[in-house]
Coordinates of C-alpha atoms and ligand atoms in Angstrom, one line a residue:
X3 CA -11.0 27.7 -4.1
X4 CA -14.4 25.9 -3.4
X5 CA -14.0 23.7 -0.8
X6 CA -16.1 19.7 -2.0
X7 CA -18.0 17.6 -0.4
X8 CA -16.5 15.6 1.8
X9 CA -14.9 12.0 1.4
X10 CA -14.1 8.9 4.1
X11 CA -10.9 8.6 2.1
X12 CA -9.2 10.4 -0.3
X13 CA -6.6 8.3 -2.4
X14 CA -3.2 10.2 -3.9
X15 CA -2.6 9.4 -7.1
X16 CA -4.3 6.4 -9.3
X17 CA -1.0 4.3 -10.7
X18 CA -1.8 0.6 -10.3
X19 CA -2.0 0.8 -6.2
X20 CA -3.8 3.7 -6.1
X21 CA -6.3 2.1 -8.8
X22 CA -6.3 -1.4 -6.6
X23 CA -6.4 0.7 -2.9
X24 CA -9.5 2.1 -5.0
X25 CA -11.0 -1.3 -6.0
X26 CA -10.8 -2.7 -2.6
X27 CA -12.5 0.3 -0.3
X28 CA -14.8 0.9 -3.0
X29 CA -16.1 -3.3 -2.7
X30 CA -15.3 -2.6 1.3
X31 CA -18.9 -0.4 1.2
X32 CA -16.1 2.3 1.8
X33 CA -15.7 4.2 -1.6
X34 CA -13.2 6.9 -2.1
X35 CA -11.9 9.9 -4.0
X36 CA -8.7 8.9 -5.9
X37 CA -6.6 12.2 -6.9
X38 CA -4.8 11.9 -10.3
X39 CA -2.5 14.3 -11.7
X40 CA -2.3 12.7 -15.4
X41 CA -4.4 10.7 -17.1
X42 CA -5.4 6.9 -16.0
X43 CA -2.1 5.1 -17.9
X44 CA 0.0 7.6 -18.1
X45 CA 3.2 6.9 -19.6
X46 CA 5.0 8.9 -16.8
X47 CA 5.7 7.1 -13.9
X48 CA 6.2 4.0 -12.6
X49 CA 3.2 1.1 -14.1
X50 CA 3.5 2.0 -18.2
X51 CA 5.2 -0.4 -21.0
X52 CA 2.0 -3.2 -21.8
X53 CA 4.4 -5.6 -19.4
X54 CA 5.2 -6.8 -16.1
X55 CA 6.7 -10.1 -15.0
X56 CA 5.2 -12.0 -12.1
X57 CA 6.1 -14.9 -10.7
X58 CA 6.3 -16.4 -7.1
X59 CA 9.8 -18.1 -6.8
X60 CA 11.2 -14.6 -5.6
X61 CA 14.6 -13.6 -5.0
X62 CA 14.4 -10.5 -3.0
X63 CA 13.4 -12.7 -0.3
X64 CA 11.0 -15.4 0.3
X65 CA 9.2 -13.2 2.9
X66 CA 6.8 -12.1 -0.1
X67 CA 6.1 -15.2 -1.2
X68 CA 2.3 -15.9 1.2
X69 CA 1.4 -12.2 -0.3
X70 CA 2.2 -13.3 -3.8
X71 CA 0.3 -16.4 -3.3
X72 CA -2.5 -13.8 -2.3
X73 CA -1.9 -11.1 -4.8
X74 CA -3.1 -14.2 -7.5
X75 CA -5.8 -15.0 -6.0
X76 CA -7.0 -11.8 -6.2
X77 CA -5.7 -11.3 -9.3
X78 CA -8.1 -14.3 -10.2
X79 CA -11.0 -12.8 -8.4
X80 CA -10.7 -9.5 -10.0
X81 CA -10.8 -11.7 -13.5
X82 CA -13.8 -13.2 -12.5
X83 CA -15.1 -9.8 -11.5
X84 CA -14.5 -8.5 -15.0
X85 CA -14.4 -11.3 -17.3
X86 CA -11.2 -9.3 -18.1
X87 CA -7.9 -11.8 -18.7
X88 CA -5.2 -10.3 -16.5
X89 CA -2.8 -12.9 -15.7
X90 CA -0.7 -14.6 -18.6
X91 CA 0.9 -17.4 -16.4
X92 CA 3.5 -18.4 -19.8
X93 CA 6.4 -19.7 -17.7
X94 CA 9.2 -17.5 -15.9
X95 CA 12.3 -18.6 -16.9
X96 CA 15.1 -17.4 -13.7
X97 CA 18.9 -17.7 -15.3
X98 CA 22.4 -17.3 -14.0
X99 CA 25.5 -19.0 -12.1
X100 CA 24.5 -21.5 -9.3
X101 CA 25.9 -19.3 -7.2
X102 CA 24.3 -15.5 -7.6
X103 CA 22.7 -14.4 -4.9
X104 CA 20.1 -14.1 -6.7
X105 CA 19.2 -17.7 -8.2
X106 CA 20.7 -19.2 -4.8
X107 CA 17.6 -16.8 -3.6
X108 CA 15.0 -18.2 -6.2
X109 CA 16.5 -21.9 -5.4
X110 CA 15.6 -20.7 -1.5
X111 CA 11.9 -19.2 -2.1
X112 CA 11.0 -22.4 -3.6
X113 CA 12.1 -24.7 -1.5
X114 CA 10.8 -23.1 1.6
X115 CA 7.6 -22.4 -0.5
X116 CA 7.1 -26.4 -2.1
X117 CA 6.4 -24.2 -5.5
X118 CA 6.4 -25.8 -8.9
X119 CA 9.6 -25.3 -10.7
X120 CA 12.5 -27.3 -12.6
X121 CA 15.9 -26.0 -12.5
X122 CA 17.6 -26.8 -15.6
X123 CA 21.1 -27.3 -16.2
X124 CA 22.4 -24.4 -19.7
X125 CA 22.6 -27.5 -22.1
X126 CA 18.9 -28.3 -21.7
X127 CA 17.5 -24.7 -21.6
X128 CA 19.2 -24.3 -24.9
X129 CA 17.6 -27.4 -26.2
X130 CA 14.4 -26.2 -24.2
X131 CA 14.3 -22.8 -25.6
X132 CA 17.5 -22.2 -28.5
X133 CA 16.3 -18.5 -28.4
X134 CA 18.8 -18.5 -25.0
X135 CA 22.6 -18.8 -25.1
X136 CA 23.1 -19.5 -21.8
X137 CA 26.8 -19.5 -20.4
X138 CA 28.0 -23.0 -20.1
X139 CA 27.8 -22.7 -16.4
X140 CA 24.7 -21.3 -16.1
X141 CA 21.0 -22.6 -14.6
X142 CA 18.2 -22.5 -15.0
X143 CA 15.0 -22.4 -12.7
X144 CA 11.7 -22.6 -14.8
X145 CA 8.2 -20.9 -12.4
X146 CA 5.2 -22.7 -14.5
X147 CA 3.4 -20.3 -12.6
X148 CA 5.6 -16.8 -13.5
X149 CA 4.3 -15.3 -16.7
X150 CA 3.4 -11.6 -17.1
X151 CA 0.7 -9.2 -17.1
X152 CA 0.0 -6.0 -18.9
X153 CA -0.3 -2.6 -16.1
X154 CA -2.7 -0.3 -18.2
X155 CA -5.5 -3.3 -19.0
X156 CA -5.1 -3.8 -15.1
X157 CA -4.9 -0.6 -13.7
X158 CA -7.9 -0.1 -16.1
X159 CA -9.8 -2.9 -14.5
X160 CA -9.0 -2.0 -11.0
X161 CA -10.5 1.7 -11.7
X162 CA -13.3 0.6 -13.6
X163 CA -14.8 -2.1 -10.7
X164 CA -14.0 1.2 -8.5
X165 CA -16.2 3.1 -9.7
X166 CA -18.6 0.6 -10.5
X167 CA -18.7 -0.2 -6.4
X168 CA -19.1 3.7 -6.1
X169 CA -15.4 5.3 -6.1
X170 CA -14.8 8.8 -8.0
X171 CA -11.7 9.1 -9.4
X172 CA -10.7 12.5 -10.6
X173 CA -7.8 12.4 -13.8
X174 CA -6.1 16.0 -14.4
X175 CA -6.5 17.0 -11.4
X176 CA -2.9 17.5 -9.0
X177 CA -2.8 17.8 -5.4
X178 CA -0.8 20.7 -4.1
X179 CA -0.4 19.9 -0.8
X180 CA -2.1 17.8 2.6
X181 CA -2.2 18.7 5.7
X182 CA -3.9 16.9 8.8
X183 CA -6.4 18.5 10.9
X184 CA -8.1 18.2 13.8
X185 CA -11.1 16.3 11.7
X186 CA -9.0 14.6 9.4
X187 CA -7.1 16.2 6.4
X188 CA -7.2 18.7 4.1
X189 CA -5.6 18.1 0.4
X190 CA -5.8 20.8 -1.5
X191 CA -5.4 20.5 -5.7
X192 CA -5.4 22.3 -9.0
X193 CA -8.8 23.1 -8.5
X194 CA -10.4 22.2 -5.0
X195 CA -10.2 21.9 -1.7
X196 CA -11.0 18.1 0.1
X197 CA -11.6 17.1 3.3
X198 CA -11.0 13.5 4.4
X199 CA -11.1 11.4 7.4
X200 CA -8.1 9.2 5.7
X201 CA -5.4 9.7 3.3
X202 CA -3.9 7.0 1.4
X203 CA -0.4 8.1 -0.6
X204 CA 0.5 5.9 -3.8
X205 CA 2.5 8.7 -5.5
X206 CA 4.6 6.6 -6.9
X207 CA 8.0 8.3 -7.7
X208 CA 6.9 12.0 -6.7
X209 CA 6.6 9.9 -3.0
X210 CA 9.9 11.7 -2.0
X211 CA 7.7 15.4 -2.9
X212 CA 4.6 14.4 -1.3
X213 CA 5.5 13.2 1.7
X214 CA 8.5 15.2 2.3
X215 CA 7.9 16.1 5.6
X216 CA 9.3 12.3 6.5
X217 CA 12.2 12.3 4.3
X218 CA 12.4 8.9 3.1
X219 CA 15.3 7.3 2.0
X220 CA 13.9 7.3 -1.2
X221 CA 16.1 6.8 -5.0
X222 CA 14.1 7.3 -8.3
X223 CA 15.8 5.4 -11.7
X224 CA 15.1 6.1 -14.8
X225 CA 14.8 3.1 -16.3
X226 CA 14.6 1.8 -20.5
X227 CA 12.0 -0.8 -21.8
X228 CA 12.9 -1.7 -25.6
X229 CA 11.2 -3.8 -28.0
X230 CA 12.8 -5.5 -31.2
X231 CA 11.4 -6.7 -34.1
X232 CA 12.2 -10.6 -34.7
X233 CA 12.9 -11.9 -38.1
X234 CA 11.0 -15.3 -37.1
X235 CA 8.7 -14.1 -34.2
X236 CA 7.2 -17.6 -33.7
X237 CA 9.8 -18.5 -31.3
X238 CA 9.5 -15.0 -29.3
X239 CA 5.6 -15.8 -28.8
X240 CA 4.3 -17.8 -25.7
X241 CA 4.0 -20.6 -25.6
X242 CA 7.2 -21.4 -27.3
X243 CA 9.3 -18.0 -24.9
X244 CA 8.9 -18.1 -21.0
X245 CA 9.4 -14.6 -19.8
X246 CA 13.0 -14.5 -18.4
X247 CA 15.5 -12.9 -16.2
X248 CA 18.5 -13.3 -16.5
X249 CA 21.6 -12.6 -13.9
X250 CA 24.7 -11.8 -15.6
X251 CA 28.8 -10.2 -15.2
X252 CA 27.1 -8.5 -11.9
X253 CA 23.5 -7.4 -14.4
X254 CA 20.0 -8.6 -15.1
X255 CA 18.4 -8.6 -18.0
X256 CA 14.9 -9.3 -18.6
X257 CA 12.8 -9.9 -21.0
X258 CA 8.7 -10.3 -22.0
X259 CA 7.1 -12.6 -25.3
X260 CA 5.6 -10.8 -28.2
X261 CA 2.0 -10.6 -27.7
X262 CA 0.4 -9.4 -30.9
X263 CA 3.1 -6.8 -33.6
X264 CA 4.6 -5.3 -30.0
X265 CA 7.8 -7.1 -30.5
X266 CA 9.6 -8.5 -27.7
X267 CA 10.7 -6.9 -24.5
X268 CA 14.0 -6.5 -23.6
X269 CA 15.2 -4.5 -20.2
X270 CA 18.2 -4.4 -18.2
X271 CA 17.2 -4.4 -14.5
X272 CA 18.8 -1.8 -12.5
X273 CA 21.9 0.6 -13.2
X274 CA 20.0 3.1 -14.3
X275 CA 20.2 7.2 -13.2
X276 CA 19.3 8.5 -10.1
X277 CA 17.1 11.0 -11.6
X278 CA 13.4 13.0 -10.8
X279 CA 10.5 12.0 -12.9
X280 CA 10.5 16.4 -13.6
X281 CA 14.3 16.1 -14.8
X282 CA 14.4 12.7 -16.3
X283 CA 15.3 12.5 -20.2
X284 CA 12.3 10.5 -21.2
X285 CA 14.0 9.5 -24.4
X286 CA 17.2 6.2 -25.6
X287 CA 19.8 7.8 -26.0
X288 CA 22.8 6.2 -27.8
X289 CA 24.3 4.7 -24.3
X290 CA 20.7 3.4 -23.8
X291 CA 20.6 1.3 -26.9
X292 CA 24.3 0.1 -26.9
X293 CA 23.5 -1.5 -23.4
X294 CA 21.0 -3.8 -24.5
X295 CA 22.9 -4.5 -27.4
X296 CA 25.4 -5.7 -25.5
X297 CA 23.5 -7.8 -23.8
X298 CA 20.9 -9.5 -27.0
X299 CA 24.1 -10.7 -29.5
X300 CA 25.4 -12.3 -27.2
X301 CA 22.4 -14.2 -25.2
X302 CA 19.9 -13.3 -27.3
X303 CA 21.2 -12.9 -30.7
X304 CA 18.1 -14.0 -32.4
X305 CA 16.7 -10.7 -31.3
X306 CA 19.6 -8.6 -31.6
X307 CA 17.1 -7.0 -34.8
X308 CA 16.1 -2.4 -35.0
X309 CA 14.3 -1.3 -31.8
X310 CA 10.8 -0.8 -33.0
X311 CA 10.2 0.8 -29.9
X312 CA 11.3 1.7 -26.6
X313 CA 9.9 4.1 -23.3
X314 CA 11.3 5.2 -20.2
X315 CA 10.1 4.6 -16.7
X316 CA 10.6 5.3 -13.5
X317 CA 11.8 3.5 -10.4
X318 CA 11.4 4.0 -6.6
X319 CA 14.1 2.7 -4.9
X320 CA 14.2 1.5 -1.1
X321 CA 18.1 1.3 0.6
X322 CA 17.3 -2.2 1.5
X323 CA 14.7 -2.9 -2.6
X324 CA 11.6 -4.0 0.2
X325 CA 8.4 -1.8 0.0
X326 CA 6.6 0.4 2.8
X327 CA 3.5 -0.2 3.4
X328 CA 3.1 1.1 6.3
X329 CA 0.7 4.1 8.4
X330 CA 3.1 7.6 8.4
X331 CA 4.3 7.7 12.0
X332 CA 3.6 11.4 13.0
X333 CA -0.7 10.5 11.5
X334 CA -2.2 7.4 12.0
X335 CA -5.5 8.6 9.6
X336 CA -2.6 8.7 6.8
X337 CA -1.3 5.7 5.3
X338 CA 1.9 5.5 2.7
X339 CA 2.3 3.3 0.3
X340 CA 6.1 3.9 -1.9
X341 CA 9.5 2.7 -2.4
X342 CA 8.5 -0.3 -4.7
X343 CA 11.7 -0.8 -6.4
X344 CA 11.2 -2.3 -9.3
X345 CA 8.8 -5.3 -8.5
X346 CA 6.2 -3.6 -7.1
X347 CA 4.2 -4.4 -9.7
X348 CA 2.2 -7.9 -9.6
X349 CA 1.8 -7.2 -6.0
X350 CA -1.2 -4.6 -6.7
X351 CA -4.0 -6.0 -5.5
X352 CA -2.6 -7.3 -3.0
X353 CA -1.7 -3.9 -1.8
X354 CA -4.8 -2.4 -2.9
X355 CA -6.4 -5.4 -0.2
X356 CA -3.5 -4.3 2.5
X357 CA -4.3 -0.3 1.9
X358 CA -7.9 -0.6 2.5
X359 CA -7.0 -3.2 6.0
X360 CA -4.8 0.0 7.7
X361 CA -7.6 2.3 6.3
X362 CA -10.6 0.7 8.2
X363 CA -9.3 -1.0 10.6
X364 CA -6.1 0.1 12.0
X365 CA -3.5 -2.9 11.5
X366 CA -3.5 -6.0 9.1
X367 CA -3.2 -10.0 9.2
X368 CA -0.9 -10.1 6.3
X369 CA 2.6 -10.0 7.2
X370 CA 3.8 -7.1 6.6
X371 CA 6.2 -6.1 9.4
X372 CA 9.0 -6.3 7.0
X373 CA 7.7 -3.3 5.0
X374 CA 7.5 -0.9 7.7
X375 CA 8.8 2.2 7.9
X376 CA 10.4 2.1 11.7
X377 CA 13.6 0.3 9.6
X378 CA 14.9 3.4 8.2
X379 CA 15.0 6.7 11.2
X380 CA 12.0 8.5 10.4
Ligands
FAD406 C1 10.8 -0.4 -16.4 C2 9.8 -0.3 -15.2 C3 10.0 -2.2 -15.3 C4 9.2 -2.8 -14.1 N1 9.0 -4.2 -14.3 C5 8.3 -4.7 -13.2 C6 7.8 -6.3 -13.2 O1 8.1 -7.2 -14.4 N2 7.2 -6.9 -11.8 C7 7.2 -5.8 -11.4 O2 6.6 -6.8 -10.2 N3 7.4 -4.6 -11.4 C8 8.0 -4.0 -12.6 N4 8.0 -3.1 -12.1 C9 7.6 -1.6 -10.6 C10 6.0 -1.5 -10.9 O3 6.1 -1.4 -12.2 C11 5.5 -0.3 -9.9 O4 6.1 -1.1 -8.5 C12 4.7 -0.2 -10.0 O5 4.6 0.3 -10.9 C13 4.5 1.2 -8.9 O6 3.2 1.4 -8.7 P1 2.6 2.9 -8.2 O7 0.8 3.4 -8.1 O8 3.4 2.6 -7.1 O9 3.6 4.3 -8.6 P2 3.3 4.8 -9.9 O10 2.3 3.9 -11.1 O11 4.6 5.7 -10.1 O12 1.4 5.6 -9.7 C14 1.7 7.0 -8.9 C15 0.7 7.8 -9.1 O13 0.3 8.8 -8.8 C16 0.7 10.2 -9.0 N5 0.4 11.7 -8.6 C17 1.9 11.3 -8.3 N6 2.2 12.4 -7.0 C18 0.6 13.1 -7.1 C19 -0.1 14.8 -7.4 N7 0.1 15.5 -6.3 N8 -1.4 14.7 -7.6 C20 -1.9 13.8 -8.1 N9 -1.1 12.3 -8.3 C21 0.0 12.8 -7.7 C22 1.1 10.0 -10.2 O14 0.4 10.8 -11.5 C23 0.8 8.8 -10.6 O15 -0.4 8.5 -11.7 C24 9.1 -1.8 -13.1 C25 8.7 -0.5 -13.5 C26 9.4 0.0 -14.2 C27 9.2 1.6 -14.3

């Protein structure tokens, strides 16, 4: 097996985080080698499905908001450099009971960080967007700066510009193993062996096996994305419809307005089976369909029509649903980003920038202490 040339940095995995890290490293004159086991924008990991909600009113934790401000800046910078529209700021509506922990979290984030928003009653939601049937005592927090991004376009944009700035991306090349040596890192793939000084692990749902030495407390969860084609598409198309997240009866469902003839996307957040990328059932089951229909029938009735498409995707969850962005505890030249717990996409460019910081400088000025590995006993 030939040993190819020496690289400053190798990135393992070209999903959204790996592509973003490649772009930031290449822009800082340290172009990496990126190794991806499949084709770019494949549909077996976590980054496919034509849309991802983007928002700053963050119910998960207000500590993410400064990172979101930076991510939005980065998305805009990427738009300027590429000439490609990435941010579709059609608004994001959070709906749910006022005493729901997520609604309280959204309100805490907008107040603490002074984010533009409107607080609405269920009747006001119905008047403004007749497609939504909120429960009588639900409230709505509408964030005009929310919306969606198209993941495949974002990944290609990062990857294309990374390549333009000197990065090398090898697709269809699986990393079989990596090890730390006296001089750096040795990475063996299906076709070659490489040496580098630094290694970034952005393996998404494959992270548990690629960082098996750490025995990370990660759980990979099956997620179903479904698209419905309403008889009258206009109310389901931006600007008539915002992205939304609805907290109902111990569950959360979200939706994204139609683009072209793709249908309106409706999906359930969390509550999927724990699985692995190798064993997951990648077909829509009758139980999947009846679950999402129970939601649309009650809360989005005009979208309770035939499903025109479905895609299975994977979350990689940490026990507290917060990300992991840190250096490997035993190897300071290995940097890890994973466990994005179903809400990482919107952060991709700032995660890429932080990974470049950690790789090149060993530290970052970004507030990521709460995402460190030392909160787990690894
Ligand atoms: C259904 C669904 C809906 C979501 N909705 C949202 C949302 O609305 N908003 C939001 O912000 N986030 C959302 N997320 C989360 C977000 O999409 C993920 O956090 C993000 O895509 C994770 O990206 P990643 O680069 O870590 O993983 P991935 O995209 O899976 O990338 C990992 C890559 O590593 C490669 N790889 C792994 N092992 C190897 C190996 N041995 N050799 C070579 N390559 C390897 C894989 O092939 C893969 O391409 C959602 C996720 C899902 C599944």
